[in-house]
Phi, psi and omega in degrees: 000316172322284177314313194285335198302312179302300181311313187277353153300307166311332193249353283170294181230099154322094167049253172276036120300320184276348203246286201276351138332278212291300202287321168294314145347289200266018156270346190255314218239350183045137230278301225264005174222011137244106184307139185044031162318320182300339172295283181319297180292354175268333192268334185267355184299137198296156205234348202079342202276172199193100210296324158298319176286204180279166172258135167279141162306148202037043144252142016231037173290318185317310200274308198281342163317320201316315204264158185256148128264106150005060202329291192332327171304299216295287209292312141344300209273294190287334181274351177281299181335303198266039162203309183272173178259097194267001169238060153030062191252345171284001159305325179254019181211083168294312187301122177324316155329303216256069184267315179296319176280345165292329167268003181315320181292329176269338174310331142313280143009283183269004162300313198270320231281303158346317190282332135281023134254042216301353165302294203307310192289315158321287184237011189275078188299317190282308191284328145319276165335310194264333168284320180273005172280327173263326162289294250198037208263302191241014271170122122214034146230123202250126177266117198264345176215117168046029185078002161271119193261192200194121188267074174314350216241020146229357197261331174286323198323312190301356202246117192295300178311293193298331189296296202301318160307317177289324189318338184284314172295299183237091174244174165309285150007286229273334180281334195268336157301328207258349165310310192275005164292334187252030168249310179299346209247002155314293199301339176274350186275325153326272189332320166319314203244326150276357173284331178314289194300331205281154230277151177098332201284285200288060158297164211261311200279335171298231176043310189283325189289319175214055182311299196315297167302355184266296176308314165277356139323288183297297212290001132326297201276308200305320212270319210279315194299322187285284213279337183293300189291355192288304200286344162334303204271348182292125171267013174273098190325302178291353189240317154318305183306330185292326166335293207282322175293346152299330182221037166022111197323325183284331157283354185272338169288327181292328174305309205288329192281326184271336167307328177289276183338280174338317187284298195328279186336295081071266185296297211291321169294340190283335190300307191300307171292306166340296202279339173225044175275331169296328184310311186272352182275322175264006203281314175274327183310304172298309184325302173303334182305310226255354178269334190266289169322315159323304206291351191267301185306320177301321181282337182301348205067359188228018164306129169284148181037042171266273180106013176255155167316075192342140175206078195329300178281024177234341148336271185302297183300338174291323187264034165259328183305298177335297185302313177288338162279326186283328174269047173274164177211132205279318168310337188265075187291326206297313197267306173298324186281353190271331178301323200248014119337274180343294174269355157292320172277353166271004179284302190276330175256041185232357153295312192272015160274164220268320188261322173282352180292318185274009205231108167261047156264308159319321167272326166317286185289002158248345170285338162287314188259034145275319193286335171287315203302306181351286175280003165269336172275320191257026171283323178316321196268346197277113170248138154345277186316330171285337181261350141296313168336290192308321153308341188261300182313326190247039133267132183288012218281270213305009205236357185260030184247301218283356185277353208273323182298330181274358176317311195279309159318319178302279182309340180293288179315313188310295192334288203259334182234029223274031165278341167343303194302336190293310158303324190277023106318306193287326191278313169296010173256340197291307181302356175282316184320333171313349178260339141347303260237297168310345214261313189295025180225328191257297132023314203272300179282346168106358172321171191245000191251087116243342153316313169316298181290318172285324155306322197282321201273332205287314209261331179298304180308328180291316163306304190302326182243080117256306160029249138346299217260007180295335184296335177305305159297310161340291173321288192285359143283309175351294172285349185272325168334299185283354166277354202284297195284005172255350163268338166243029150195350177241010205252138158239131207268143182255145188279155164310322150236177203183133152327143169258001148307351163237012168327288183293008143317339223212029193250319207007068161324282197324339190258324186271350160274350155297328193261336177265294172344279197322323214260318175302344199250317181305295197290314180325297182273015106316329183264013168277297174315286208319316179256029169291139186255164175308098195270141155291089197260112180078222155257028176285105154306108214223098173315140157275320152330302192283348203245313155358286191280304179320316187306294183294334170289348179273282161340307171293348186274335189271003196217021148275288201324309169284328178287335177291333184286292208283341179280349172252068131268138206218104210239321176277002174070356175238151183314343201275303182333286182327305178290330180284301151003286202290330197273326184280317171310323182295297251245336156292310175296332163288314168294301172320314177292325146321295185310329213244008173265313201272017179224009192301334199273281198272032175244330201056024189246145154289129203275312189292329190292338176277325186296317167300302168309321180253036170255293176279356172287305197297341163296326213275355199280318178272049160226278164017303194259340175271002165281329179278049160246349174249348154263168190290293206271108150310164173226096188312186197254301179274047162254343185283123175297329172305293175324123192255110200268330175303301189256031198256145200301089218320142153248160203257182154261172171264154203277322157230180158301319197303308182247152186308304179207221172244058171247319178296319196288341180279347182287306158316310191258342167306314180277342167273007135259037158256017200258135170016277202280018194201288210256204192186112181278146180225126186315275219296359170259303154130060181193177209226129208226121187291197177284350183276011201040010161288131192292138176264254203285095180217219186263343140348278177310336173233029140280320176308336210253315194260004161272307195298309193222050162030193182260027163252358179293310186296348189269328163326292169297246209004300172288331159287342140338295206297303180347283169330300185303297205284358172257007172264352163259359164296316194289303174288329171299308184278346162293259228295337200259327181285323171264027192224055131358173180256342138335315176295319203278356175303292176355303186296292169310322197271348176263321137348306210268287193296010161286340180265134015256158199287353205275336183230183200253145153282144151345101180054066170293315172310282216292324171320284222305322191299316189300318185292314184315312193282322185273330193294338206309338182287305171295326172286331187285309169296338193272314231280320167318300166330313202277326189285315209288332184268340174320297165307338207256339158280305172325340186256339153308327178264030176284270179340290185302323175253064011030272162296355140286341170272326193291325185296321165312316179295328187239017174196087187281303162333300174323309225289293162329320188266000203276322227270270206307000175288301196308293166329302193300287198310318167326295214305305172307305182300343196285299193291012161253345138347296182288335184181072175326302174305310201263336185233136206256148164299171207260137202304133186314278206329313211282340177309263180331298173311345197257327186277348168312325183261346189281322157304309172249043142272352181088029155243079156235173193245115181301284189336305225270324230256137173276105203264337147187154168294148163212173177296086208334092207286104182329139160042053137337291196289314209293313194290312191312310211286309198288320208269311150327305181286342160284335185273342168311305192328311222265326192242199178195166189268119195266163164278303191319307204269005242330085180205157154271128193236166191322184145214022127194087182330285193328284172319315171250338194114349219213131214236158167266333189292316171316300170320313154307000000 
């Protein structure tokens, strides 16, 4: 365990990872409170090595020196290991063949164990010889940890004894016999295993009958399924090659799949047999009892309607049998199977008396209770050891690196095949045995981190067949794509009523049997999971429903997540662009949303529910991360409450700097076709308009914005609006207080004063307002940008808002009434504790926020009213505000046409009236 820690520290964490990990350690925690650091740094000191690179020389015996062993020890270990069977495995592999796989576990062992005697390995030429002759006879590639394997015949080269010894092995000849033996033995063993699977076969009385043959079957297919996938895997080119060509992937995949079922199918009948073995012992035991007591009462002669000869002594040998099957004893299986041997041959030879020879009712009744006896031995024989045997023959634990290579093969099959899954259960229950392999150590001492250990390999196995099994759902947007585009563009929706003389205008077979395909392909590769049953993978539980549903939402998250990142890219700047973006994402997105409404039935899943749940996780998660450009305290990517490890939301790069991803760029180009200097809010249209009066920005544009991103697209913008504002009044705070000097503020004050009292105009008020005007001019000229910019950003929230206040009325009148009479109420409880605090309590805190998360997104708020951040108090605040109005009068004028004010010379300052106001 030491020798694998290293090697997979070194193949793992790189040198110099490991060096300044320990050394920042040991700057945060100091030397005096870490024990045998000089060790510790000696044992983690970079090594050279590089999985990628060249191998350094004397590695890695050089690296297992640092800590010294005992040669003796060393030497103990390596002469028990290369002689004994120290996990008594061979019990489950009798055969002289499958000896390198009965020994595989020390074998390992002494791959790594070796590196500290790197002599043995130089020059113990006799000693060398005789390990790869026992080890490693058909075998050179050894998974020595958890699926990391080792390729000798590069990990041996520097080493002389060990080259010459594989070298006995691995020639050309000697790899091409033992391939095509375990090539010849695939196709019988397939063969094998389906006639075993086909439905009917593996029965509790087959199971009992031909325990020996089954079991040695499984131990066939494991050895053969085990030297493929290992030797598969040989970084030696000609020999690899020699590999692959034997057997072909897909057989290697029928091996592996049906070898599971098989065992599964296998253990679950013996588990059955276990569980109802006294039961069935005594169940024959009475049958045989109560058939040898007829045959004693048939020989009295005084049997009604026998008609036979009194005959004592056969009478008396029938009830001595009779006594002797009741006392048999089911604890003693060793001793009840030799007795009733015993009495099964004195059964057969007692057929050849002259009077039970001519009576065949008589004979009829000792082959039945030959036939209990039968089943009582070999009820005897299905024991606990055989179905451990089987647990040891079906392990999978070296396969959970090398199955990974199969992915693609795996998705291929689903693909193409998808009852495929149905087998791919029994291979992921096969694939668990990888947690056995960790556990059974930590398990043996009593530690508290196997509860720990066991989670981590469980959610890795679970990663692994989510995986696995992602193609399905993959698969069913695929197909759902051609349902998207025959419900949006070749599909015409039939009205609720119709001539019946235009019927057949309105039939499109040809489109609706494309569509009954499609929806038939869909439930197909669904309906594999679905009749997956809830398996224990570790200690994990793995709904097939959930891994389904988890499937498909990942998939719907990935293919919302893209169209939205490519469709809201927005480079020209012009309105036609802009609309067009927004107009193709709805009607993409709209499709989408039908289609995936309309298979909801033959998915067994809420399709809209699902569709609403991951639609707004994935808006509020990118308003989330574009929002951390206006706070200190960031929101991580795993730190987002949004985020999923199951399901989660892809990210993009982003397309320009400003914005993160396309909740900034839809935001952005919203307010740049809102900008000043080009456009003009006119009140009574409720939209933003160029100079030709033609509308840019209205309620058009945020019908298009809620076809397009829904209505969490729209409370999305909104909170990034609300953002904008508040960090451009952030922004206007510290510009006034950094350019409101202590001149401006004497100033101020001294204006202050002769403005009082407020009730009258003051003495030459043009030339004050003008004097004042002239010295602030620096500061209103900074603010001013600010002030238009936060104006617009309130017009378009209350753009927004009533946008969703009308979508609620319309498409929820009931919410939108009751949210309306909550709101009333609660107003109505702050007034009145307001009026009279003692007798009326204000209304309990919980209910507040919650009511207004929602009152926001029907859209009852007020933009205008709402207080977007506290500050500290700003000297003559109102008086600059008051200076800052009467300059910008200058700047605008009253249009008639339009009734609004507008700049008079936009283009230039900037500058609108409805922002302004």
């Amino acid at each position: 365990l030491y020798g694998c820690m290293l090697l997979l520290l070194d193949l793992r964490v790189p040198g110099l990872a490991r060096e300044r990990m320990l050394i920042s350690y040991y700057r945060y925690k100091g030397a005096a409170t870490i024990p045998n650091i000089d060790e510790v740094c000696k044992l983690c000191r970079s090594t050279g090595y590089s999985p990628t690179g060249r191998r350094p020389a004397k590695y890695p015996e050089e690296y297992f020196a640092r800590i010294k062993i005992p040669k003796e020890v060393i030497k103990m270990i390596v002469s028990r290991l290369r002689s004994d069977d120290v996990y008594n495995r061979r019990k489950a592999y009798p055969s002289p063949e499958h000896r390198s796989t009965a020994l595989a576990t020390q074998s390992a062992m002494l791959y790594t164990i070796l590196y500290f005697a790197p002599s043995v390995l130089e020059g113990q030429h006799s000693m060398m010889r005789e390990i790869v002759d026992k080890h490693f006879n058909d075998n050179w590639v050894v998974p020595f940890q958890m699926g990391f394997a080792v390729d000798l015949s590069q990990a041996w080269e520097p080493y002389k004894a060990a080259r010459a010894a594989l070298d006995n092995i691995l020639h050309k000849q000697n790899i091409q016999d033992v391939t095509s033996r375990y090539a010849k033995s695939v196709h019988k063993l397939n063969a094998g295993l389906l006639k075993y699977l086909t439905k009917g076969v593996l029965t509790e009385a087959f199971v009992m009958n031909h325990i020996r043959v089954l079991v040695h079957h499984a131990r066939e297919c494991n050895v053969t399924l085990r030297w493929f996938l290992l030797q598969r895997t040989t970084m030696h080119r000609k020999y690899r090659e020699l590999v692959r060509k034997a057997i072909s992937v897909n057989q290697l995949l029928d091996l592996m799949t049906n070898t599971a079922q098989f065992e599964l199918s296998l253990k679950n009948v013996l588990q059955q047999l276990l569980n109802t073995k006294e039961e069935r012992w005594e169940h024959c035991k009475a049958e045989a009892k109560g058939r040898l007591d007829d045959l004693s009462e048939y020989f009295s002669g005084e049997k009604a309607l026998t008609r036979v000869k009194r005959n004592a002594n056969l009478q008396a040998w029938f009830k001595k049998l009779s006594e002797q099957v009741g006392a048999l004893d089911f604890g003693n299986a060793v001793v009840a199977g030799r007795n009733i041997a015993h009495l099964i041959r004195h059964l057969e030879e007692v057929e050849q008396f002259h009077q039970i020879e001519t009576s065949l009712q008589v004979k009829s009744f000792l082959q039945d209770t030959r036939e209990y006896m039968t089943r009582m031995i070999k009820t005897a024989n299905v024991t606990d050891s055989v179905l451990a045997d089987l647990e040891t023959i079906s392990d999978f634990a070296y396969a959970c690196e090398v199955i990974n290579d199969y992915t693609q093969h795996l998705h291929y099959r689903i693909k193409s095949k998808p009852s495929t899954v149905l087998l791919l259960r029994a291979t992921f229950l096969k694939l668990s045995s990888v947690l056995s392999l960790p556990l059974v150590r930590i398990t043996q001492c009593g530690s508290k981190d196997d509860i720990s250990v066991a989670e981590y390999y469980s959610k890795n196995l679970v990663l692994y067949i989510r995986k696995v099994l992602e193609i399905v759902p993959q698969s069913v947007f695929n197909t759902l794509a051609k349902i998207i585009d025959l419900l949006t563009h070749k599909m015409v929706a039939v009205p609720t009523k119709i001539e019946r003389l235009h019927l057949g205008n309105y039939s499109q077979l040809e489109h609706r049997y494309t569509l009954a395909k499609a929806t038939h392909q869909v439930s197909v590769f669904t309906r594999g999971i679905l009749n997956m049953k809830t398996t224990l993978v570790g200690i994990v539980q793995l709904d097939p429903r959930q891994l389904l549903e988890d499937g498909i939402r990942k998939e719907l998250v990935r293919r919302i997540a893209v169209a939205l990142h490519q469709r809201l890219v927005f480079g020209t700047g012009k309105l036609q662009d802009f609309e067009a973006r927004l107009k193709a994402l709805g009607d993409e997105l709209t499709g989408f949303k039908r289609s995936f409404e309309y298979i909801q039935d033959y998915i067994h899943m809420y399709g809209l529910k699902i569709w609403q749940e991951e639609f707004s996780r994935i808006i509020a998660y990118n308003v989330e991360q574009e929002c951390n450009a206006f706070l200190k305290k960031k929101v991580f990517d795993w730190q987002s409450v949004y985020q999923s490890d199951a399901i989660p939301i892809p990210q993009f790069q982003p397309y320009d700097k400003a914005s993160v991803n396309f909740m900034g760029r839809l935001v952005r180009e919203l307010l740049a076709q809102c900008d000043p200097k080009k456009t003009v809010y006119i009140e009574c249209n409720q939209g933003w308009y160029n100079n030709q009066l033609r509308e840019v920005v209205g309620i058009r544009t945020f019908d298009f914005l809620y076809r397009g991103v829904g209505v969490f697209g729209l409370c999305g913008v909104d909170r990034l609006v609300c953002f904008m504002i508040v960090r451009d009044l952030h922004v206007l705070t510290k510009t006034y207080r950094r350019n409101l000097d202590f001149t401006y503020a004497k100033m101020i004050s001294g204006l202050m004063d002769e403005l009082s009292p407020t009730s009258a105009l003051p003495r030459n008020a043009a030339k004050l307002y003008q004097h004042a005007i002239d010295k602030l001019k620096n500061l209103i000229r900074s603010v001013s940008p600010l002030v238009i910019g936060v104006g617009t950003a309130q017009l378009l929230r209350r753009q927004v808002a009533n946008q969703l206040n009308f979508l609620c009325k319309l498409d929820s009148k009931l919410l939108s009434c009751s949210l309306a009479t909550v709101n009333d109420s609660l107003i109505n409880d702050v007034k009145a504790h307001y009026l009279n605090p003692e007798a009326k309590a204000y209304p309990a805190n919980p209910i507040l926020p919650e009511v207004s998360k929602h009152l926001e997104t029907a859209g009852f708020n007020n933009p205008l009213s709402k207080i977007y951040i506290t500050s500290e108090p700003l000297h003559g605040l109102a008086c600059v505000m008051f200076l800052f109005v009467l300059d910008h009068l200058t700047k605008v004028k009253w249009n008639k046409r339009i009734s609004t004010l507008v700049g008079k010379n936009p283009t230039r300052e900037g500058i609108d009236g409805g922002p302004l106001v």
